[in-house]
PDB file of C-alpha atoms and ligand atoms in Angstrom:
ATOM      1  CA  MET U 999      82.909  76.495 102.868  1.00 70.00           C
ATOM      2  CA  LYS U1000      85.281  79.394 102.331  1.00 81.00           C
ATOM      3  CA  ARG U1001      85.385  81.723 105.304  1.00 96.00           C
ATOM      4  CA  LYS U1002      87.064  85.116 105.239  1.00 97.00           C
ATOM      5  CA  SER U1003      90.214  84.946 107.373  1.00 98.00           C
ATOM      6  CA  LEU U1004      90.492  87.250 110.365  1.00 98.00           C
ATOM      7  CA  MET U1005      93.982  88.301 111.430  1.00 98.00           C
ATOM      8  CA  ALA U1006      93.795  89.996 114.809  1.00 98.00           C
ATOM      9  CA  GLY U1007      96.455  91.825 116.791  1.00 98.00           C
ATOM     10  CA  ASN U1008      95.922  92.041 120.537  1.00 98.00           C
ATOM     11  CA  TRP U1009      98.203  94.739 121.899  1.00 98.00           C
ATOM     12  CA  LYS U1010      97.374  93.830 125.511  1.00 98.00           C
ATOM     13  CA  MET U1011      98.688  96.457 127.975  1.00 98.00           C
ATOM     14  CA  HIS U1012     101.138  98.099 125.593  1.00 98.00           C
ATOM     15  CA  THR U1013     101.475 101.459 123.822  1.00 98.00           C
ATOM     16  CA  THR U1014     101.193 105.068 124.780  1.00 98.00           C
ATOM     17  CA  ALA U1015      99.338 107.372 122.392  1.00 98.00           C
ATOM     18  CA  ILE U1016     102.419 108.192 120.328  1.00 98.00           C
ATOM     19  CA  GLU U1017     103.479 104.564 120.082  1.00 98.00           C
ATOM     20  CA  ALA U1018      99.963 103.450 119.181  1.00 98.00           C
ATOM     21  CA  ARG U1019      99.613 105.956 116.354  1.00 98.00           C
ATOM     22  CA  SER U1020     102.860 104.977 114.799  1.00 98.00           C
ATOM     23  CA  LEU U1021     102.303 101.213 115.183  1.00 98.00           C
ATOM     24  CA  ALA U1022      98.785 101.431 113.713  1.00 98.00           C
ATOM     25  CA  ALA U1023     100.009 103.515 110.784  1.00 98.00           C
ATOM     26  CA  ASP U1024     102.876 101.120 110.063  1.00 98.00           C
ATOM     27  CA  ILE U1025     100.544  98.126 110.175  1.00 98.00           C
ATOM     28  CA  ALA U1026      97.929  99.834 107.993  1.00 97.00           C
ATOM     29  CA  ARG U1027     100.594 100.332 105.310  1.00 96.00           C
ATOM     30  CA  LYS U1028     101.268  96.585 105.273  1.00 96.00           C
ATOM     31  CA  CYS U1029      97.661  95.463 104.917  1.00 95.00           C
ATOM     32  CA  PRO U1030      97.185  93.164 101.962  1.00 91.00           C
ATOM     33  CA  GLU U1031      94.936  94.194  99.067  1.00 88.00           C
ATOM     34  CA  THR U1032      93.308  90.772  98.909  1.00 89.00           C
ATOM     35  CA  THR U1033      89.640  90.444  99.810  1.00 90.00           C
ATOM     36  CA  ASP U1034      90.014  86.988 101.361  1.00 95.00           C
ATOM     37  CA  ARG U1035      91.040  88.324 104.762  1.00 97.00           C
ATOM     38  CA  GLU U1036      90.321  91.002 107.347  1.00 98.00           C
ATOM     39  CA  VAL U1037      92.751  92.657 109.727  1.00 98.00           C
ATOM     40  CA  LEU U1038      91.754  93.678 113.257  1.00 98.00           C
ATOM     41  CA  LEU U1039      93.611  95.630 115.923  1.00 98.00           C
ATOM     42  CA  ALA U1040      92.772  95.624 119.628  1.00 98.00           C
ATOM     43  CA  PRO U1041      94.729  98.392 121.367  1.00 98.00           C
ATOM     44  CA  PRO U1042      94.230  99.348 125.023  1.00 98.00           C
ATOM     45  CA  PHE U1043      91.149 101.474 125.820  1.00 98.00           C
ATOM     46  CA  THR U1044      93.222 104.606 126.359  1.00 98.00           C
ATOM     47  CA  VAL U1045      94.394 104.810 122.737  1.00 98.00           C
ATOM     48  CA  LEU U1046      91.269 103.642 120.910  1.00 98.00           C
ATOM     49  CA  ARG U1047      90.465 107.112 119.621  1.00 98.00           C
ATOM     50  CA  GLU U1048      93.986 107.688 118.343  1.00 98.00           C
ATOM     51  CA  VAL U1049      94.039 104.348 116.559  1.00 98.00           C
ATOM     52  CA  ALA U1050      90.516 104.903 115.181  1.00 98.00           C
ATOM     53  CA  GLU U1051      91.705 108.136 113.635  1.00 98.00           C
ATOM     54  CA  VAL U1052      94.758 106.511 112.064  1.00 98.00           C
ATOM     55  CA  LEU U1053      92.618 103.669 110.692  1.00 97.00           C
ATOM     56  CA  SER U1054      89.725 105.849 109.530  1.00 95.00           C
ATOM     57  CA  ARG U1055      90.496 105.512 105.833  1.00 91.00           C
ATOM     58  CA  THR U1056      91.363 101.815 105.987  1.00 96.00           C
ATOM     59  CA  ASP U1057      89.356  98.601 106.277  1.00 96.00           C
ATOM     60  CA  VAL U1058      91.120  97.568 109.463  1.00 97.00           C
ATOM     61  CA  ILE U1059      88.621  96.613 112.174  1.00 98.00           C
ATOM     62  CA  LEU U1060      89.024  98.294 115.556  1.00 98.00           C
ATOM     63  CA  ALA U1061      88.375  96.118 118.606  1.00 98.00           C
ATOM     64  CA  SER U1062      88.511  96.530 122.355  1.00 98.00           C
ATOM     65  CA  GLN U1063      90.134  94.015 124.690  1.00 98.00           C
ATOM     66  CA  ASN U1064      87.080  93.730 126.906  1.00 98.00           C
ATOM     67  CA  VAL U1065      83.555  95.142 127.235  1.00 98.00           C
ATOM     68  CA  CYS U1066      80.902  95.557 129.903  1.00 98.00           C
ATOM     69  CA  TRP U1067      77.320  94.403 129.276  1.00 98.00           C
ATOM     70  CA  GLU U1068      75.576  97.544 130.490  1.00 97.00           C
ATOM     71  CA  GLU U1069      75.147 100.778 128.593  1.00 97.00           C
ATOM     72  CA  LYS U1070      75.957 102.919 131.622  1.00 98.00           C
ATOM     73  CA  GLY U1071      75.773 102.939 135.397  1.00 98.00           C
ATOM     74  CA  ALA U1072      77.694 102.221 138.559  1.00 98.00           C
ATOM     75  CA  PHE U1073      80.319  99.855 137.177  1.00 98.00           C
ATOM     76  CA  THR U1074      83.593 101.434 138.272  1.00 98.00           C
ATOM     77  CA  GLY U1075      86.467 100.492 136.029  1.00 97.00           C
ATOM     78  CA  GLU U1076      84.307  99.071 133.239  1.00 98.00           C
ATOM     79  CA  ILE U1077      83.691 100.379 129.709  1.00 98.00           C
ATOM     80  CA  SER U1078      80.307 100.061 128.038  1.00 98.00           C
ATOM     81  CA  PRO U1079      79.575  98.938 124.482  1.00 98.00           C
ATOM     82  CA  VAL U1080      78.115 102.367 123.732  1.00 98.00           C
ATOM     83  CA  MET U1081      81.301 104.107 124.877  1.00 98.00           C
ATOM     84  CA  LEU U1082      83.357 101.763 122.735  1.00 98.00           C
ATOM     85  CA  LYS U1083      81.229 102.382 119.671  1.00 98.00           C
ATOM     86  CA  ASP U1084      81.612 106.079 120.362  1.00 98.00           C
ATOM     87  CA  CYS U1085      85.389 105.551 119.973  1.00 98.00           C
ATOM     88  CA  GLY U1086      84.970 103.767 116.636  1.00 98.00           C
ATOM     89  CA  VAL U1087      85.092 100.218 117.964  1.00 98.00           C
ATOM     90  CA  SER U1088      83.074  97.516 116.187  1.00 98.00           C
ATOM     91  CA  SER U1089      84.330  94.387 117.902  1.00 98.00           C
ATOM     92  CA  ALA U1090      85.370  93.188 121.357  1.00 98.00           C
ATOM     93  CA  ILE U1091      87.685  90.469 122.611  1.00 98.00           C
ATOM     94  CA  ILE U1092      85.987  88.686 125.514  1.00 98.00           C
ATOM     95  CA  GLY U1093      87.191  86.101 128.012  1.00 98.00           C
ATOM     96  CA  HIS U1094      90.869  86.281 127.147  1.00 98.00           C
ATOM     97  CA  SER U1095      92.827  83.798 129.260  1.00 97.00           C
ATOM     98  CA  GLU U1096      94.533  86.711 131.023  1.00 97.00           C
ATOM     99  CA  ARG U1097      91.091  87.959 132.095  1.00 98.00           C
ATOM    100  CA  ARG U1098      90.189  84.440 133.216  1.00 97.00           C
ATOM    101  CA  GLN U1099      93.439  83.667 135.037  1.00 95.00           C
ATOM    102  CA  ILE U1100      94.632  86.991 136.460  1.00 97.00           C
ATOM    103  CA  PHE U1101      91.264  88.659 137.039  1.00 98.00           C
ATOM    104  CA  HIS U1102      89.272  85.500 137.776  1.00 98.00           C
ATOM    105  CA  GLU U1103      86.595  86.080 135.175  1.00 98.00           C
ATOM    106  CA  ASP U1104      84.464  82.969 134.953  1.00 98.00           C
ATOM    107  CA  ASN U1105      82.263  81.579 132.205  1.00 98.00           C
ATOM    108  CA  ALA U1106      79.124  83.177 133.650  1.00 98.00           C
ATOM    109  CA  LEU U1107      80.662  86.656 133.701  1.00 98.00           C
ATOM    110  CA  ILE U1108      82.147  86.162 130.259  1.00 98.00           C
ATOM    111  CA  ASN U1109      78.736  85.113 128.988  1.00 98.00           C
ATOM    112  CA  LYS U1110      77.273  88.414 130.225  1.00 98.00           C
ATOM    113  CA  ARG U1111      79.940  90.277 128.291  1.00 98.00           C
ATOM    114  CA  VAL U1112      79.218  88.253 125.149  1.00 98.00           C
ATOM    115  CA  LEU U1113      75.482  88.940 125.357  1.00 98.00           C
ATOM    116  CA  GLY U1114      76.122  92.612 126.085  1.00 98.00           C
ATOM    117  CA  ALA U1115      78.459  93.008 123.121  1.00 98.00           C
ATOM    118  CA  LEU U1116      76.026  91.286 120.754  1.00 98.00           C
ATOM    119  CA  SER U1117      73.054  93.266 121.981  1.00 98.00           C
ATOM    120  CA  PHE U1118      74.882  96.442 120.985  1.00 98.00           C
ATOM    121  CA  ASP U1119      75.842  94.890 117.655  1.00 98.00           C
ATOM    122  CA  LEU U1120      79.537  94.508 118.356  1.00 98.00           C
ATOM    123  CA  MET U1121      81.312  91.505 116.881  1.00 98.00           C
ATOM    124  CA  ALA U1122      82.248  89.332 119.874  1.00 98.00           C
ATOM    125  CA  ILE U1123      85.480  87.338 119.904  1.00 98.00           C
ATOM    126  CA  LEU U1124      85.077  84.715 122.618  1.00 98.00           C
ATOM    127  CA  CYS U1125      88.439  83.358 123.763  1.00 98.00           C
ATOM    128  CA  ILE U1126      88.716  79.832 125.065  1.00 98.00           C
ATOM    129  CA  GLY U1127      91.656  77.632 125.942  1.00 97.00           C
ATOM    130  CA  GLU U1128      92.945  75.008 128.341  1.00 96.00           C
ATOM    131  CA  THR U1129      95.858  75.348 130.758  1.00 94.00           C
ATOM    132  CA  GLU U1130      98.937  73.165 130.572  1.00 93.00           C
ATOM    133  CA  GLU U1131      97.738  71.111 133.528  1.00 94.00           C
ATOM    134  CA  GLU U1132      94.328  70.571 131.961  1.00 96.00           C
ATOM    135  CA  GLN U1133      95.998  69.505 128.746  1.00 93.00           C
ATOM    136  CA  GLU U1134      98.314  67.080 130.531  1.00 92.00           C
ATOM    137  CA  ASN U1135      95.336  65.541 132.326  1.00 95.00           C
ATOM    138  CA  GLY U1136      93.497  64.987 129.066  1.00 94.00           C
ATOM    139  CA  LYS U1137      90.848  67.564 129.928  1.00 96.00           C
ATOM    140  CA  THR U1138      91.288  69.820 126.890  1.00 96.00           C
ATOM    141  CA  PHE U1139      88.001  69.107 125.236  1.00 96.00           C
ATOM    142  CA  ALA U1140      85.928  69.060 128.423  1.00 97.00           C
ATOM    143  CA  VAL U1141      87.294  72.485 129.374  1.00 97.00           C
ATOM    144  CA  LEU U1142      86.700  73.919 125.907  1.00 98.00           C
ATOM    145  CA  GLU U1143      83.208  72.481 125.755  1.00 98.00           C
ATOM    146  CA  ALA U1144      82.252  74.141 129.052  1.00 98.00           C
ATOM    147  CA  GLN U1145      83.776  77.446 127.922  1.00 98.00           C
ATOM    148  CA  VAL U1146      81.877  77.323 124.634  1.00 98.00           C
ATOM    149  CA  ARG U1147      78.530  76.145 126.022  1.00 98.00           C
ATOM    150  CA  GLN U1148      78.518  78.566 128.942  1.00 98.00           C
ATOM    151  CA  GLY U1149      80.065  81.426 127.000  1.00 98.00           C
ATOM    152  CA  LEU U1150      77.379  81.159 124.321  1.00 98.00           C
ATOM    153  CA  GLN U1151      74.437  80.607 126.687  1.00 98.00           C
ATOM    154  CA  GLY U1152      71.492  82.587 125.350  1.00 98.00           C
ATOM    155  CA  VAL U1153      73.171  83.575 122.089  1.00 98.00           C
ATOM    156  CA  GLU U1154      70.490  83.248 119.416  1.00 98.00           C
ATOM    157  CA  PRO U1155      71.277  81.455 116.160  1.00 98.00           C
ATOM    158  CA  GLN U1156      70.963  84.678 114.164  1.00 98.00           C
ATOM    159  CA  GLN U1157      73.480  86.368 116.477  1.00 98.00           C
ATOM    160  CA  MET U1158      76.126  83.790 115.589  1.00 98.00           C
ATOM    161  CA  GLU U1159      76.879  85.851 112.480  1.00 97.00           C
ATOM    162  CA  LYS U1160      78.537  88.313 114.851  1.00 98.00           C
ATOM    163  CA  MET U1161      80.457  85.687 116.851  1.00 98.00           C
ATOM    164  CA  VAL U1162      84.049  84.605 116.463  1.00 98.00           C
ATOM    165  CA  ILE U1163      85.764  82.014 118.649  1.00 98.00           C
ATOM    166  CA  ALA U1164      89.476  82.241 119.394  1.00 98.00           C
ATOM    167  CA  TYR U1165      91.178  79.094 120.595  1.00 98.00           C
ATOM    168  CA  GLU U1166      94.225  80.046 122.621  1.00 96.00           C
ATOM    169  CA  PRO U1167      95.827  77.208 124.583  1.00 95.00           C
ATOM    170  CA  VAL U1168      97.096  78.917 127.735  1.00 93.00           C
ATOM    171  CA  TRP U1169     100.366  76.969 127.590  1.00 92.00           C
ATOM    172  CA  ALA U1170     101.109  78.508 124.176  1.00 90.00           C
ATOM    173  CA  ILE U1171     100.530  82.166 125.079  1.00 87.00           C
ATOM    174  CA  GLY U1172     103.704  84.181 125.266  1.00 85.00           C
ATOM    175  CA  THR U1173     105.753  81.031 125.766  1.00 86.00           C
ATOM    176  CA  GLY U1174     107.081  80.450 122.276  1.00 83.00           C
ATOM    177  CA  LYS U1175     105.386  77.019 122.385  1.00 83.00           C
ATOM    178  CA  THR U1176     102.830  76.752 119.596  1.00 83.00           C
ATOM    179  CA  ALA U1177     100.355  73.983 119.114  1.00 86.00           C
ATOM    180  CA  THR U1178     101.387  72.057 116.025  1.00 92.00           C
ATOM    181  CA  LYS U1179      99.208  72.678 113.020  1.00 95.00           C
ATOM    182  CA  GLU U1180      97.761  69.180 113.442  1.00 95.00           C
ATOM    183  CA  GLN U1181      96.986  69.760 117.146  1.00 94.00           C
ATOM    184  CA  ALA U1182      95.336  73.095 116.419  1.00 96.00           C
ATOM    185  CA  GLN U1183      93.379  71.726 113.467  1.00 97.00           C
ATOM    186  CA  GLU U1184      92.058  68.844 115.550  1.00 97.00           C
ATOM    187  CA  VAL U1185      90.852  71.161 118.294  1.00 97.00           C
ATOM    188  CA  HIS U1186      89.321  73.628 115.831  1.00 98.00           C
ATOM    189  CA  LEU U1187      87.414  70.838 114.129  1.00 98.00           C
ATOM    190  CA  SER U1188      86.096  69.610 117.462  1.00 98.00           C
ATOM    191  CA  ILE U1189      84.939  73.131 118.330  1.00 98.00           C
ATOM    192  CA  ARG U1190      83.169  73.386 114.976  1.00 98.00           C
ATOM    193  CA  ARG U1191      81.445  70.020 115.607  1.00 98.00           C
ATOM    194  CA  LEU U1192      80.341  71.244 119.011  1.00 98.00           C
ATOM    195  CA  ILE U1193      78.850  74.370 117.465  1.00 98.00           C
ATOM    196  CA  GLU U1194      77.018  72.164 114.995  1.00 98.00           C
ATOM    197  CA  LYS U1195      75.579  70.207 117.930  1.00 98.00           C
ATOM    198  CA  ILE U1196      74.513  73.352 119.781  1.00 98.00           C
ATOM    199  CA  TYR U1197      73.226  75.189 116.700  1.00 98.00           C
ATOM    200  CA  GLU U1198      73.290  73.694 113.198  1.00 98.00           C
ATOM    201  CA  LYS U1199      75.709  72.816 110.421  1.00 97.00           C
ATOM    202  CA  ASN U1200      75.245  76.006 108.474  1.00 97.00           C
ATOM    203  CA  ILE U1201      76.135  78.113 111.526  1.00 98.00           C
ATOM    204  CA  ALA U1202      79.119  75.907 112.341  1.00 98.00           C
ATOM    205  CA  ASP U1203      80.343  76.135 108.746  1.00 98.00           C
ATOM    206  CA  ARG U1204      80.215  79.918 108.781  1.00 98.00           C
ATOM    207  CA  LEU U1205      81.791  80.467 112.203  1.00 98.00           C
ATOM    208  CA  ARG U1206      85.336  81.765 112.177  1.00 98.00           C
ATOM    209  CA  ILE U1207      87.636  80.036 114.654  1.00 98.00           C
ATOM    210  CA  LEU U1208      90.961  81.778 115.247  1.00 98.00           C
ATOM    211  CA  TYR U1209      94.105  80.253 116.680  1.00 97.00           C
ATOM    212  CA  GLY U1210      96.222  82.149 119.205  1.00 96.00           C
ATOM    213  CA  GLY U1211      99.397  81.382 121.101  1.00 95.00           C
ATOM    214  CA  SER U1212     102.866  82.290 119.849  1.00 94.00           C
ATOM    215  CA  VAL U1213     101.760  82.903 116.266  1.00 96.00           C
ATOM    216  CA  LYS U1214     104.803  84.258 114.436  1.00 96.00           C
ATOM    217  CA  PRO U1215     105.921  84.912 110.856  1.00 97.00           C
ATOM    218  CA  ALA U1216     107.646  81.514 110.928  1.00 96.00           C
ATOM    219  CA  ASN U1217     104.545  79.445 111.735  1.00 96.00           C
ATOM    220  CA  VAL U1218     101.619  81.469 110.371  1.00 97.00           C
ATOM    221  CA  ASP U1219     101.601  79.921 106.907  1.00 98.00           C
ATOM    222  CA  GLU U1220     101.337  76.345 108.110  1.00 97.00           C
ATOM    223  CA  LEU U1221      98.693  77.211 110.704  1.00 97.00           C
ATOM    224  CA  MET U1222      96.624  79.122 108.145  1.00 97.00           C
ATOM    225  CA  SER U1223      96.844  76.224 105.695  1.00 97.00           C
ATOM    226  CA  GLN U1224      94.626  74.125 107.966  1.00 97.00           C
ATOM    227  CA  PRO U1225      90.997  73.862 106.868  1.00 97.00           C
ATOM    228  CA  ASP U1226      89.446  74.830 110.211  1.00 98.00           C
ATOM    229  CA  ILE U1227      91.859  77.596 111.209  1.00 98.00           C
ATOM    230  CA  ASP U1228      90.245  80.804 110.013  1.00 98.00           C
ATOM    231  CA  GLY U1229      92.618  83.347 111.414  1.00 98.00           C
ATOM    232  CA  ALA U1230      94.990  84.228 114.203  1.00 98.00           C
ATOM    233  CA  LEU U1231      94.871  86.163 117.441  1.00 98.00           C
ATOM    234  CA  VAL U1232      98.372  87.483 117.862  1.00 98.00           C
ATOM    235  CA  GLY U1233      99.962  88.995 120.966  1.00 97.00           C
ATOM    236  CA  GLY U1234     103.699  89.637 121.054  1.00 97.00           C
ATOM    237  CA  ALA U1235     104.260  89.600 117.310  1.00 98.00           C
ATOM    238  CA  ALA U1236     101.434  92.130 116.818  1.00 98.00           C
ATOM    239  CA  LEU U1237     103.514  94.803 118.559  1.00 98.00           C
ATOM    240  CA  ASP U1238     106.056  94.760 115.778  1.00 98.00           C
ATOM    241  CA  ALA U1239     104.819  96.089 112.430  1.00 98.00           C
ATOM    242  CA  GLU U1240     107.360  94.040 110.494  1.00 98.00           C
ATOM    243  CA  SER U1241     106.281  90.753 112.111  1.00 98.00           C
ATOM    244  CA  PHE U1242     102.563  91.487 112.105  1.00 98.00           C
ATOM    245  CA  GLY U1243     102.868  92.702 108.525  1.00 98.00           C
ATOM    246  CA  ARG U1244     104.240  89.312 107.535  1.00 98.00           C
ATOM    247  CA  ILE U1245     101.539  87.526 109.548  1.00 98.00           C
ATOM    248  CA  ILE U1246      98.658  89.364 107.884  1.00 98.00           C
ATOM    249  CA  ASN U1247     100.276  88.636 104.515  1.00 97.00           C
ATOM    250  CA  PHE U1248     100.337  84.891 105.189  1.00 97.00           C
ATOM    251  CA  ILE U1249     100.500  82.754 102.099  1.00 94.00           C
TER     252      ILE U1249
HETATM  253  P1  13P O 353     101.279  85.633 122.048  1.00 94.49           P
HETATM  254  O1  13P O 353     101.104  85.745 120.543  1.00 94.49           O
HETATM  255  O2  13P O 353     102.219  86.643 122.601  1.00 94.49           O
HETATM  256  O3  13P O 353     101.581  84.229 122.451  1.00 94.49           O
HETATM  257  O4  13P O 353      99.860  85.994 122.698  1.00 94.49           O
HETATM  258  C1  13P O 353      98.723  85.359 122.236  1.00 94.49           C
HETATM  259  C2  13P O 353      97.536  86.064 122.797  1.00 94.49           C
HETATM  260  O5  13P O 353      97.269  85.977 123.981  1.00 94.49           O
HETATM  261  C3  13P O 353      96.717  86.869 121.890  1.00 94.49           C
HETATM  262  O6  13P O 353      95.522  87.251 122.474  1.00 94.49           O
END
């Protein structure tokens, strides 16, 4: 099953409006012509409109780094799916390990965000990943299974078209340590098998599973050569147009 690759840049808490415009424009110029892949940018909320404008005549997908489940109301500090769509956003990253670890978002809360995003027709990128300690204690798959099962609670089979899973081992984020291509492939395959168990083979075959954690120009080609790695979620290297340009043009 050939899935379209998804190459995503998560800018995290970086860029002022001027920086965001120029970074988005530089990246847009480097987007490959090929139809086998999509490029996605997730800037901070404050520059979504600027980036949307820069990307308006491109195929680059605009994503947010989080999303609330309610349309409006007393949710101080949150941003609703409707507000995001109003800024040109069509996708949302949900449950990033920084949200889980620093802001204590748990699987139940993340599940609400997933359901909220899908109900407003946003593509939802559910991030999962084990910590170093969990990995060392052999708990990787148990942790991922709980994150997937609870994160997808109540997601209907037909909504899986709009779901993406990003596997980001916490020990590989921003550390320069990448999972080897074999390690990542093994985990991705086990996630796909789990999805087959929860849903069905056809859904599992179509689901895109991204890898994240120190993806760089030097390792993107070998990661992307793996059969179950369908894209990358890139942090640090996505802030540099030269590096991200090379990543989205993986061979
Ligand atoms: P780095 O690419 O900086 O390791 O970050 C990965 C990440 O968290 C992307 O969401």
